[in-house]
Tab-separated table of C-alpha atoms in Angstrom:
chain	number	residue	atom	x	y	z
A	1	MET	CA	-1.717	-47.872	-17.983
A	2	SER	CA	-5.115	-49.560	-17.650
A	3	GLU	CA	-6.154	-46.689	-15.396
A	4	PHE	CA	-5.766	-44.300	-18.357
A	5	PRO	CA	-6.691	-46.335	-21.497
A	6	ASN	CA	-6.040	-43.449	-23.931
A	7	VAL	CA	-2.470	-42.818	-22.772
A	8	VAL	CA	0.127	-44.164	-25.197
A	9	ALA	CA	3.185	-45.809	-23.700
A	10	VAL	CA	6.227	-43.625	-24.434
A	11	PRO	CA	9.760	-43.460	-23.030
A	12	GLY	CA	9.664	-41.588	-19.762
A	13	GLY	CA	6.139	-42.597	-18.783
A	14	LYS	CA	2.843	-40.758	-18.904
A	15	GLU	CA	4.211	-37.671	-17.102
A	16	VAL	CA	6.135	-36.663	-20.232
A	17	GLN	CA	2.880	-36.247	-22.138
A	18	THR	CA	1.792	-33.450	-19.783
A	19	MET	CA	4.863	-31.344	-20.617
A	20	CYS	CA	4.279	-30.381	-24.233
A	21	PHE	CA	5.930	-26.989	-23.763
A	22	MET	CA	9.279	-28.762	-23.552
A	23	THR	CA	9.419	-28.700	-27.367
A	24	ASP	CA	8.343	-25.092	-27.892
A	25	LYS	CA	10.558	-23.767	-30.690
A	26	PRO	CA	10.946	-20.223	-29.306
A	27	PHE	CA	12.878	-21.652	-26.366
A	28	VAL	CA	15.370	-23.585	-28.504
A	29	ARG	CA	18.451	-21.358	-28.639
A	30	LYS	CA	22.143	-21.987	-28.733
A	31	ASN	CA	23.530	-22.953	-25.312
A	32	PHE	CA	20.027	-22.556	-23.878
A	33	ILE	CA	18.923	-24.289	-20.671
A	34	ASP	CA	15.167	-24.535	-20.206
A	35	LEU	CA	14.388	-23.965	-16.525
A	36	ARG	CA	10.596	-23.952	-16.662
A	37	LEU	CA	10.337	-27.420	-15.168
A	38	LEU	CA	12.014	-26.100	-12.023
A	39	ALA	CA	9.514	-23.282	-11.516
A	40	ASP	CA	7.560	-23.428	-8.253
A	41	ASP	CA	4.383	-21.340	-8.215
A	42	LYS	CA	2.943	-22.932	-5.064
A	43	THR	CA	5.377	-22.101	-2.283
A	44	VAL	CA	4.553	-18.798	-0.598
A	45	LEU	CA	7.664	-16.649	-0.401
A	46	LYS	CA	8.098	-13.730	1.959
A	47	ASN	CA	10.032	-11.309	-0.222
A	48	PRO	CA	10.713	-7.701	0.805
A	49	HIS	CA	8.595	-4.668	-0.104
A	50	LYS	CA	5.445	-6.579	-1.128
A	51	GLY	CA	2.507	-8.559	0.240
A	52	TRP	CA	-0.199	-8.158	2.856
A	53	PHE	CA	-0.523	-5.633	5.666
A	54	TRP	CA	-2.622	-5.655	8.797
A	55	HIS	CA	-4.393	-2.432	9.796
A	56	TYR	CA	-3.002	-2.477	13.330
A	57	ILE	CA	-3.790	1.003	14.673
A	58	ASP	CA	-7.291	1.750	13.460
A	59	ASN	CA	-7.537	5.547	13.177
A	60	GLY	CA	-5.841	6.685	16.334
A	61	TYR	CA	-4.831	5.391	19.737
A	62	GLY	CA	-8.401	5.984	20.949
A	63	ARG	CA	-9.742	3.014	19.004
A	64	GLY	CA	-8.669	-0.420	20.088
A	65	ASN	CA	-10.143	-2.157	17.065
A	66	TYR	CA	-8.185	-5.105	15.655
A	67	ARG	CA	-5.306	-4.972	18.110
A	68	ALA	CA	-6.854	-4.880	21.575
A	69	ASN	CA	-8.068	-8.483	21.476
A	70	HIS	CA	-5.070	-9.951	19.676
A	71	ASP	CA	-2.856	-12.218	21.778
A	72	PRO	CA	0.498	-10.377	21.850
A	73	SER	CA	2.354	-13.698	21.856
A	74	ASP	CA	0.761	-14.645	18.513
A	75	ASP	CA	3.345	-13.536	15.961
A	76	LEU	CA	1.217	-14.587	12.943
A	77	ALA	CA	4.129	-16.565	11.523
A	78	ASP	CA	1.645	-18.687	9.556
A	79	PHE	CA	0.056	-15.680	7.798
A	80	PRO	CA	1.008	-16.051	4.114
A	81	GLY	CA	2.949	-13.048	2.903
A	82	LEU	CA	2.245	-10.699	5.825
A	83	ASN	CA	4.725	-7.880	5.169
A	84	HIS	CA	3.908	-5.044	7.527
A	85	LEU	CA	1.655	-3.483	10.139
A	86	TYR	CA	-0.183	-0.293	9.216
A	87	LEU	CA	0.002	2.306	11.996
A	88	ARG	CA	-2.619	4.983	11.353
A	89	PHE	CA	-2.453	7.368	14.266
A	90	ASP	CA	-3.497	10.934	15.075
A	91	TRP	CA	-1.283	13.991	15.363
A	92	GLY	CA	-2.827	14.602	18.788
A	93	ASP	CA	-1.848	11.108	19.942
A	94	VAL	CA	1.803	12.122	19.791
A	95	GLU	CA	1.776	15.872	20.494
A	96	LYS	CA	-0.820	16.572	23.162
A	97	GLU	CA	1.024	19.707	24.267
A	98	GLU	CA	2.870	22.093	21.995
A	99	GLY	CA	6.425	20.922	21.451
A	100	VAL	CA	6.057	17.836	23.645
A	101	TYR	CA	6.334	14.711	21.504
A	102	ASP	CA	5.711	11.169	22.667
A	103	PHE	CA	6.339	8.460	20.066
A	104	SER	CA	6.716	5.726	22.676
A	105	TYR	CA	3.624	3.738	21.674
A	106	LEU	CA	4.709	3.552	18.027
A	107	ASP	CA	8.196	2.537	19.126
A	108	GLU	CA	6.801	-0.159	21.422
A	109	ILE	CA	4.884	-1.683	18.526
A	110	MET	CA	7.956	-1.615	16.308
A	111	ALA	CA	10.128	-3.079	19.080
A	112	LEU	CA	7.725	-6.019	19.489
A	113	TRP	CA	6.849	-6.756	15.859
A	114	GLY	CA	10.054	-5.708	14.105
A	115	PRO	CA	12.160	-8.625	15.426
A	116	ARG	CA	9.389	-10.948	14.233
A	117	GLY	CA	10.241	-9.971	10.675
A	118	TYR	CA	7.646	-7.273	10.001
A	119	ARG	CA	7.947	-3.738	8.706
A	120	PHE	CA	5.564	-0.811	9.162
A	121	SER	CA	3.716	1.845	7.200
A	122	LEU	CA	2.525	5.120	8.695
A	123	ARG	CA	-0.246	7.648	8.333
A	124	VAL	CA	-0.744	10.631	10.622
A	125	CYS	CA	-4.282	12.061	10.634
A	126	SER	CA	-5.703	15.413	11.755
A	127	PHE	CA	-9.432	14.545	11.742
A	128	GLU	CA	-11.366	11.372	12.512
A	129	GLY	CA	-14.995	12.463	12.142
A	130	ASP	CA	-15.745	11.066	15.599
A	131	PRO	CA	-16.774	13.518	18.366
A	132	ASN	CA	-15.088	11.192	20.859
A	133	LEU	CA	-11.774	11.797	19.077
A	134	ASN	CA	-11.929	15.563	18.708
A	135	HIS	CA	-8.264	16.192	19.276
A	136	ALA	CA	-6.802	14.388	16.302
A	137	THR	CA	-5.552	17.928	15.741
A	138	PRO	CA	-4.114	18.917	19.136
A	139	ALA	CA	-6.162	21.340	21.220
A	140	TYR	CA	-3.290	23.823	21.419
A	141	VAL	CA	-3.528	24.405	17.638
A	142	TYR	CA	-7.042	25.820	18.042
A	143	GLN	CA	-5.964	27.751	21.132
A	144	LYS	CA	-3.313	29.461	19.013
A	145	GLY	CA	-6.055	30.701	16.672
A	146	ALA	CA	-6.412	28.044	14.003
A	147	ARG	CA	-9.894	27.887	12.506
A	148	GLY	CA	-12.000	24.821	13.157
A	149	TYR	CA	-15.558	23.744	12.372
A	150	ARG	CA	-17.953	22.162	14.851
A	151	LEU	CA	-19.980	19.771	12.727
A	152	PRO	CA	-23.558	18.582	13.417
A	153	SER	CA	-22.186	15.343	14.861
A	154	GLY	CA	-20.222	17.308	17.427
A	155	ALA	CA	-16.922	16.485	15.742
A	156	LEU	CA	-14.338	19.257	15.497
A	157	GLN	CA	-12.636	19.528	12.092
A	158	PRO	CA	-9.715	21.822	11.307
A	159	ASP	CA	-9.544	24.141	8.330
A	160	TYR	CA	-6.847	22.290	6.379
A	161	GLY	CA	-5.597	25.491	4.739
A	162	ASP	CA	-5.530	27.692	7.824
A	163	PRO	CA	-2.066	29.307	8.182
A	164	VAL	CA	-1.831	28.660	11.935
A	165	PHE	CA	-2.847	25.011	11.430
A	166	LEU	CA	-0.273	24.582	8.657
A	167	ALA	CA	2.504	26.267	10.639
A	168	CYS	CA	1.908	23.977	13.630
A	169	LEU	CA	1.604	20.959	11.372
A	170	GLU	CA	4.924	21.714	9.686
A	171	LYS	CA	6.705	21.831	13.041
A	172	PHE	CA	5.261	18.422	13.838
A	173	MET	CA	6.155	17.001	10.430
A	174	GLN	CA	9.724	18.204	10.864
A	175	VAL	CA	10.032	16.234	14.120
A	176	PHE	CA	8.145	13.252	12.699
A	177	GLY	CA	10.395	13.135	9.651
A	178	ALA	CA	13.569	13.541	11.695
A	179	ARG	CA	12.562	10.468	13.666
A	180	TYR	CA	11.389	8.095	10.919
A	181	ASN	CA	12.579	9.323	7.517
A	182	GLY	CA	14.826	6.695	5.987
A	183	ASP	CA	14.197	4.295	8.885
A	184	PRO	CA	14.689	0.816	7.386
A	185	ARG	CA	11.719	-0.438	9.404
A	186	ILE	CA	9.337	1.901	7.547
A	187	GLU	CA	7.896	0.580	4.287
A	188	CYS	CA	6.129	3.795	3.294
A	189	ILE	CA	4.140	6.751	4.578
A	190	ASP	CA	0.931	8.073	3.068
A	191	VAL	CA	-0.452	11.606	3.102
A	192	GLY	CA	-3.132	11.615	5.800
A	193	THR	CA	-2.981	15.089	7.318
A	194	MET	CA	-5.908	16.297	5.217
A	195	GLY	CA	-9.442	14.908	5.103
A	196	THR	CA	-11.804	12.637	6.980
A	197	TRP	CA	-9.862	9.664	8.386
A	198	GLY	CA	-6.873	11.079	6.542
A	199	GLU	CA	-8.276	10.008	3.183
A	200	GLY	CA	-7.967	13.345	1.382
A	201	HIS	CA	-11.729	13.975	1.108
A	202	THR	CA	-14.182	15.839	3.364
A	203	ALA	CA	-17.199	13.613	2.724
A	204	GLY	CA	-18.819	11.296	5.239
A	205	ASP	CA	-18.303	12.886	8.644
A	206	GLY	CA	-16.463	15.956	7.297
A	207	ASP	CA	-17.587	19.435	6.279
A	208	GLY	CA	-17.994	18.550	2.580
A	209	VAL	CA	-15.823	21.463	1.434
A	210	ILE	CA	-13.574	21.004	-1.595
A	211	TYR	CA	-10.441	22.894	-0.589
A	212	PRO	CA	-8.349	24.784	-3.168
A	213	THR	CA	-5.675	22.815	-4.976
A	214	TRP	CA	-2.912	24.751	-3.203
A	215	VAL	CA	-4.049	23.250	0.119
A	216	THR	CA	-3.685	19.681	-1.135
A	217	LYS	CA	-0.311	20.569	-2.663
A	218	LYS	CA	0.857	22.019	0.659
A	219	HIS	CA	0.080	18.753	2.453
A	220	PHE	CA	1.879	16.845	-0.299
A	221	ASP	CA	4.887	19.154	0.051
A	222	LEU	CA	5.154	18.647	3.810
A	223	HIS	CA	5.410	14.880	3.338
A	224	ALA	CA	7.817	15.117	0.420
A	225	LYS	CA	10.002	17.625	2.289
A	226	TYR	CA	10.334	15.719	5.545
A	227	PHE	CA	10.318	12.183	4.132
A	228	PRO	CA	12.686	12.505	1.158
A	229	ASP	CA	14.154	9.039	1.758
A	230	THR	CA	10.919	7.103	2.350
A	231	PRO	CA	8.295	6.244	-0.292
A	232	VAL	CA	5.290	8.569	0.002
A	233	LEU	CA	1.791	7.595	-1.172
A	234	CYS	CA	-1.129	9.904	-1.876
A	235	ASN	CA	-4.743	8.781	-1.720
A	236	ASP	CA	-6.985	8.341	-4.743
A	237	ASP	CA	-9.459	10.654	-3.001
A	238	HIS	CA	-6.986	13.520	-3.180
A	239	MET	CA	-8.026	13.495	-6.829
A	240	CYS	CA	-11.548	12.042	-6.739
A	241	SER	CA	-12.787	14.436	-4.053
A	242	ARG	CA	-12.524	17.339	-6.521
A	243	ILE	CA	-14.273	15.736	-9.502
A	244	ALA	CA	-17.149	18.189	-8.972
A	245	HIS	CA	-14.711	21.021	-9.755
A	246	GLY	CA	-13.854	19.528	-13.118
A	247	GLN	CA	-11.236	17.407	-14.803
A	248	ASP	CA	-8.615	20.153	-14.832
A	249	GLU	CA	-8.330	20.191	-11.031
A	250	VAL	CA	-8.246	16.404	-10.865
A	251	GLN	CA	-5.440	16.308	-13.440
A	252	GLU	CA	-3.544	19.089	-11.689
A	253	ILE	CA	-3.332	17.138	-8.423
A	254	LEU	CA	-2.587	13.854	-10.175
A	255	ASP	CA	0.276	15.470	-12.101
A	256	TYR	CA	1.589	17.105	-8.930
A	257	ALA	CA	1.752	13.721	-7.174
A	258	TYR	CA	3.377	12.149	-10.217
A	259	GLU	CA	6.070	14.809	-10.443
A	260	ARG	CA	7.030	14.175	-6.823
A	261	GLY	CA	7.399	10.451	-7.327
A	262	PHE	CA	4.429	9.559	-5.113
A	263	GLY	CA	2.765	6.174	-5.080
A	264	ILE	CA	-0.945	5.762	-4.387
A	265	GLN	CA	-3.368	4.154	-1.962
A	266	ASP	CA	-7.101	3.391	-2.129
A	267	ASP	CA	-8.914	2.893	1.190
A	268	SER	CA	-12.299	1.995	-0.276
A	269	VAL	CA	-12.205	-1.364	-2.066
A	270	CYS	CA	-15.296	-3.542	-1.504
A	271	CYS	CA	-17.264	-0.700	0.110
A	272	ASN	CA	-21.039	-0.790	-0.212
A	273	TYR	CA	-21.420	2.410	-2.264
A	274	TYR	CA	-18.578	1.648	-4.666
A	275	THR	CA	-19.846	-1.880	-5.151
A	276	GLN	CA	-23.072	-0.377	-6.480
A	277	VAL	CA	-21.770	2.462	-8.667
A	278	ASN	CA	-18.384	1.240	-9.944
A	279	ASP	CA	-17.199	-1.744	-11.944
A	280	TYR	CA	-16.779	-5.268	-10.612
A	281	ASP	CA	-13.469	-4.294	-8.991
A	282	THR	CA	-15.292	-1.424	-7.124
A	283	LEU	CA	-12.439	0.971	-8.005
A	284	ARG	CA	-13.154	4.651	-8.371
A	285	ALA	CA	-9.853	5.791	-9.884
A	286	PRO	CA	-7.996	3.034	-11.748
A	287	TRP	CA	-6.633	5.775	-14.037
A	288	ALA	CA	-4.739	7.273	-11.080
A	289	PHE	CA	-3.042	3.932	-10.431
A	290	ASP	CA	-2.143	3.701	-14.122
A	291	LYS	CA	-0.134	6.916	-13.753
A	292	LEU	CA	1.379	6.512	-10.276
A	293	ALA	CA	1.931	2.769	-9.840
A	294	ALA	CA	5.286	2.863	-11.635
A	295	ASN	CA	6.551	5.597	-9.283
A	296	ALA	CA	6.352	3.832	-5.953
A	297	PRO	CA	4.144	1.278	-4.145
A	298	ALA	CA	0.442	0.952	-4.926
A	299	SER	CA	-1.519	-0.006	-1.824
A	300	ILE	CA	-5.096	-1.280	-1.542
A	301	GLU	CA	-7.058	-1.340	1.687
A	302	MET	CA	-10.384	-3.125	1.879
A	303	GLU	CA	-13.561	-2.197	3.711
A	304	HIS	CA	-13.799	-3.292	7.349
A	305	TYR	CA	-13.977	-7.061	7.297
A	306	SER	CA	-17.065	-7.230	9.521
A	307	TYR	CA	-18.978	-5.282	6.851
A	308	VAL	CA	-17.534	-7.369	4.057
A	309	ARG	CA	-18.632	-10.592	5.715
A	310	ALA	CA	-22.098	-9.196	6.300
A	311	HIS	CA	-22.565	-8.331	2.601
A	312	ALA	CA	-21.397	-11.183	0.399
A	313	ASP	CA	-21.995	-9.209	-2.809
A	314	HIS	CA	-19.369	-6.651	-1.742
A	315	PHE	CA	-16.614	-9.233	-1.569
A	316	ARG	CA	-17.768	-12.153	-3.733
A	317	ASP	CA	-15.512	-14.606	-1.894
A	318	GLY	CA	-12.558	-12.332	-2.551
A	319	LEU	CA	-12.957	-12.122	-6.325
A	320	THR	CA	-13.811	-8.417	-6.143
A	321	ALA	CA	-10.630	-7.738	-4.202
A	322	ILE	CA	-8.490	-9.818	-6.564
A	323	GLU	CA	-9.755	-7.841	-9.548
A	324	ALA	CA	-8.902	-4.609	-7.719
A	325	PHE	CA	-5.393	-5.818	-6.879
A	326	LYS	CA	-4.742	-6.830	-10.474
A	327	ARG	CA	-6.168	-3.648	-11.984
A	328	THR	CA	-4.149	-1.343	-9.721
A	329	HIS	CA	-0.825	-3.211	-10.027
A	330	ALA	CA	-0.971	-3.551	-6.251
A	331	THR	CA	2.206	-3.876	-4.235
A	332	PHE	CA	0.400	-4.160	-0.893
A	333	ALA	CA	-3.088	-5.212	0.191
A	334	GLY	CA	-4.540	-4.845	3.661
A	335	PHE	CA	-7.617	-5.435	5.744
A	336	HIS	CA	-9.443	-3.993	8.762
A	337	GLY	CA	-10.056	-6.997	10.942
A	338	TYR	CA	-8.784	-9.550	13.395
A	339	PRO	CA	-6.148	-11.626	11.589
A	340	ARG	CA	-7.210	-14.975	13.034
A	341	GLU	CA	-10.802	-14.453	11.922
A	342	TRP	CA	-9.570	-13.330	8.513
A	343	LEU	CA	-7.318	-16.371	8.063
A	344	LYS	CA	-10.014	-18.766	9.211
A	345	ASN	CA	-12.352	-17.572	6.461
A	346	GLU	CA	-9.954	-16.340	3.750
A	347	TYR	CA	-6.839	-18.491	3.954
A	348	TYR	CA	-6.711	-19.530	0.295
A	349	LEU	CA	-7.399	-15.992	-0.902
A	350	THR	CA	-4.538	-14.809	1.308
A	351	GLU	CA	-2.225	-17.499	0.005
A	352	TYR	CA	-3.138	-16.849	-3.635
A	353	CYS	CA	-2.441	-13.132	-3.379
A	354	ALA	CA	0.682	-13.365	-1.225
A	355	ASN	CA	3.101	-14.023	-4.097
A	356	ARG	CA	1.208	-12.050	-6.731
A	357	LEU	CA	1.138	-8.768	-4.831
A	358	GLY	CA	4.153	-6.763	-5.925
A	359	TYR	CA	6.801	-8.464	-8.022
A	360	TRP	CA	7.092	-12.252	-8.468
A	361	TYR	CA	9.992	-13.215	-10.678
A	362	PHE	CA	10.703	-16.556	-12.336
A	363	ILE	CA	13.932	-17.444	-14.133
A	364	THR	CA	12.522	-19.491	-17.016
A	365	GLY	CA	15.759	-20.141	-18.887
A	366	ALA	CA	19.419	-19.312	-19.314
A	367	ALA	CA	21.839	-19.122	-22.223
A	368	VAL	CA	25.247	-20.210	-20.909
A	369	PRO	CA	28.128	-20.225	-23.370
A	370	ALA	CA	31.266	-22.299	-22.987
A	371	LEU	CA	33.008	-20.376	-20.234
A	372	GLN	CA	36.536	-19.123	-20.793
A	373	ARG	CA	39.148	-17.738	-18.444
A	374	SER	CA	40.398	-14.143	-18.579
A	375	VAL	CA	37.544	-12.909	-20.777
A	376	TYR	CA	34.071	-11.556	-20.200
A	377	ASN	CA	31.538	-14.394	-20.353
A	378	ILE	CA	27.959	-13.286	-20.964
A	379	VAL	CA	25.194	-15.389	-19.401
A	380	THR	CA	21.685	-14.387	-20.442
A	381	LEU	CA	18.686	-15.084	-18.215
A	382	ASP	CA	15.043	-15.209	-19.286
A	383	VAL	CA	13.036	-13.627	-16.457
A	384	GLU	CA	9.251	-13.486	-16.155
A	385	ASN	CA	7.355	-11.311	-13.677
A	386	ARG	CA	4.079	-12.961	-12.676
A	387	GLY	CA	3.367	-10.391	-9.995
A	388	TRP	CA	0.805	-7.625	-10.299
A	389	ALA	CA	3.098	-4.643	-9.724
A	390	ARG	CA	4.820	-2.620	-12.391
A	391	ILE	CA	8.507	-1.870	-12.725
A	392	PRO	CA	9.362	1.742	-11.814
A	393	GLN	CA	10.494	4.060	-14.573
A	394	VAL	CA	12.899	6.975	-14.407
A	395	ARG	CA	11.942	9.836	-16.714
A	396	SER	CA	13.455	13.168	-17.671
A	397	GLU	CA	12.064	15.794	-15.303
A	398	ASP	CA	13.008	18.469	-12.802
A	399	PRO	CA	16.135	17.690	-10.711
A	400	ALA	CA	14.323	17.398	-7.356
A	401	ALA	CA	11.825	14.833	-8.622
A	402	ARG	CA	14.558	12.942	-10.454
A	403	GLN	CA	16.698	12.799	-7.312
A	404	ARG	CA	13.769	11.403	-5.340
A	405	ARG	CA	13.008	8.792	-7.964
A	406	GLU	CA	16.664	7.777	-8.250
A	407	TYR	CA	16.557	7.007	-4.531
A	408	LEU	CA	13.433	4.914	-4.884
A	409	ARG	CA	14.558	3.027	-7.961
A	410	PRO	CA	17.299	0.861	-6.431
A	411	ARG	CA	15.028	-0.073	-3.558
A	412	TYR	CA	12.033	-0.987	-5.689
A	413	ARG	CA	13.639	-2.021	-8.937
A	414	HIS	CA	12.459	-5.626	-8.399
A	415	ARG	CA	8.808	-4.782	-7.715
């Protein structure tokens, strides 16, 4: 006791004096067992449908970023909470010729990483903004008469509402869905068939056109139709890209996504521009997450890690990202970068977020009556969710949307 002169000797030793909550009156109930002392908030748990993801295919097969230099024997077993690999590929990677589909590369990745305990999320893109990757939309689509735009950079962008483009895209989506819809290896799919890098906007390397709302809805419908048994996420830029057209259009697309039970993804956390013009969390559309995060997963993807490291004020040692994860009720968080470099610099950030992404339940107490035979005995548990995600809700709505949400609810009821 001489080490701590102000500590009073009491039965049980000095440790008892650090546990004042033991006498909290609200927890004193008949037949109640206080379990808070057994809570462990330090061990990283790998629970399903939550956690980190690694951006494994970086915008098409043509870019080797973040996977080419990774040792294939390194299974990243020490990565806290790594849930899935994000496979963002191009339509033209799989269907180079009309009606000829080659999913072998995706299947090879799943065959290698699936047995290691990982799942996968998917995005198929139709435009990359890079003139070296001009056939994200297959060449045959243009040969059949679909309109395209040759941009000043030399990149070829499709007209996302062109009827020939949409007809060809639907045939692909039908095959794509038949192969992966409901596949237990697939965590979710996000709508990437419209916009630069599949982000739902035409800024950056795109044509800058704000397409009519029916075009965005059509792309939503193709994903909802052919992936009825897999969670579908839209992008915040499906809404934000049409802010210049007024709040009514923004709300129309947001409501359309909501009615179809979509979740939401933001690809732009910790980006230079959004660091300057948005709040500390750099988010552009937290209001969209407020509406959609109870439907299905909310996913946050950060700026390329090389840029983040080069601009400390974008990332603020991870505090910017943490605020974004909390504000959006994030289920998943991911990064563009080499995982070993990331872990070397950001291990404690990774560990801290691993449990908090998605759900994180603690049983803090139980009321257990004297148990009797041949009767119903009711045991009541006190459960606390310390995770950032929200619990899905099922509302009264049209039958198709309700059926979709009823499928999602059992799978994600513990988010």
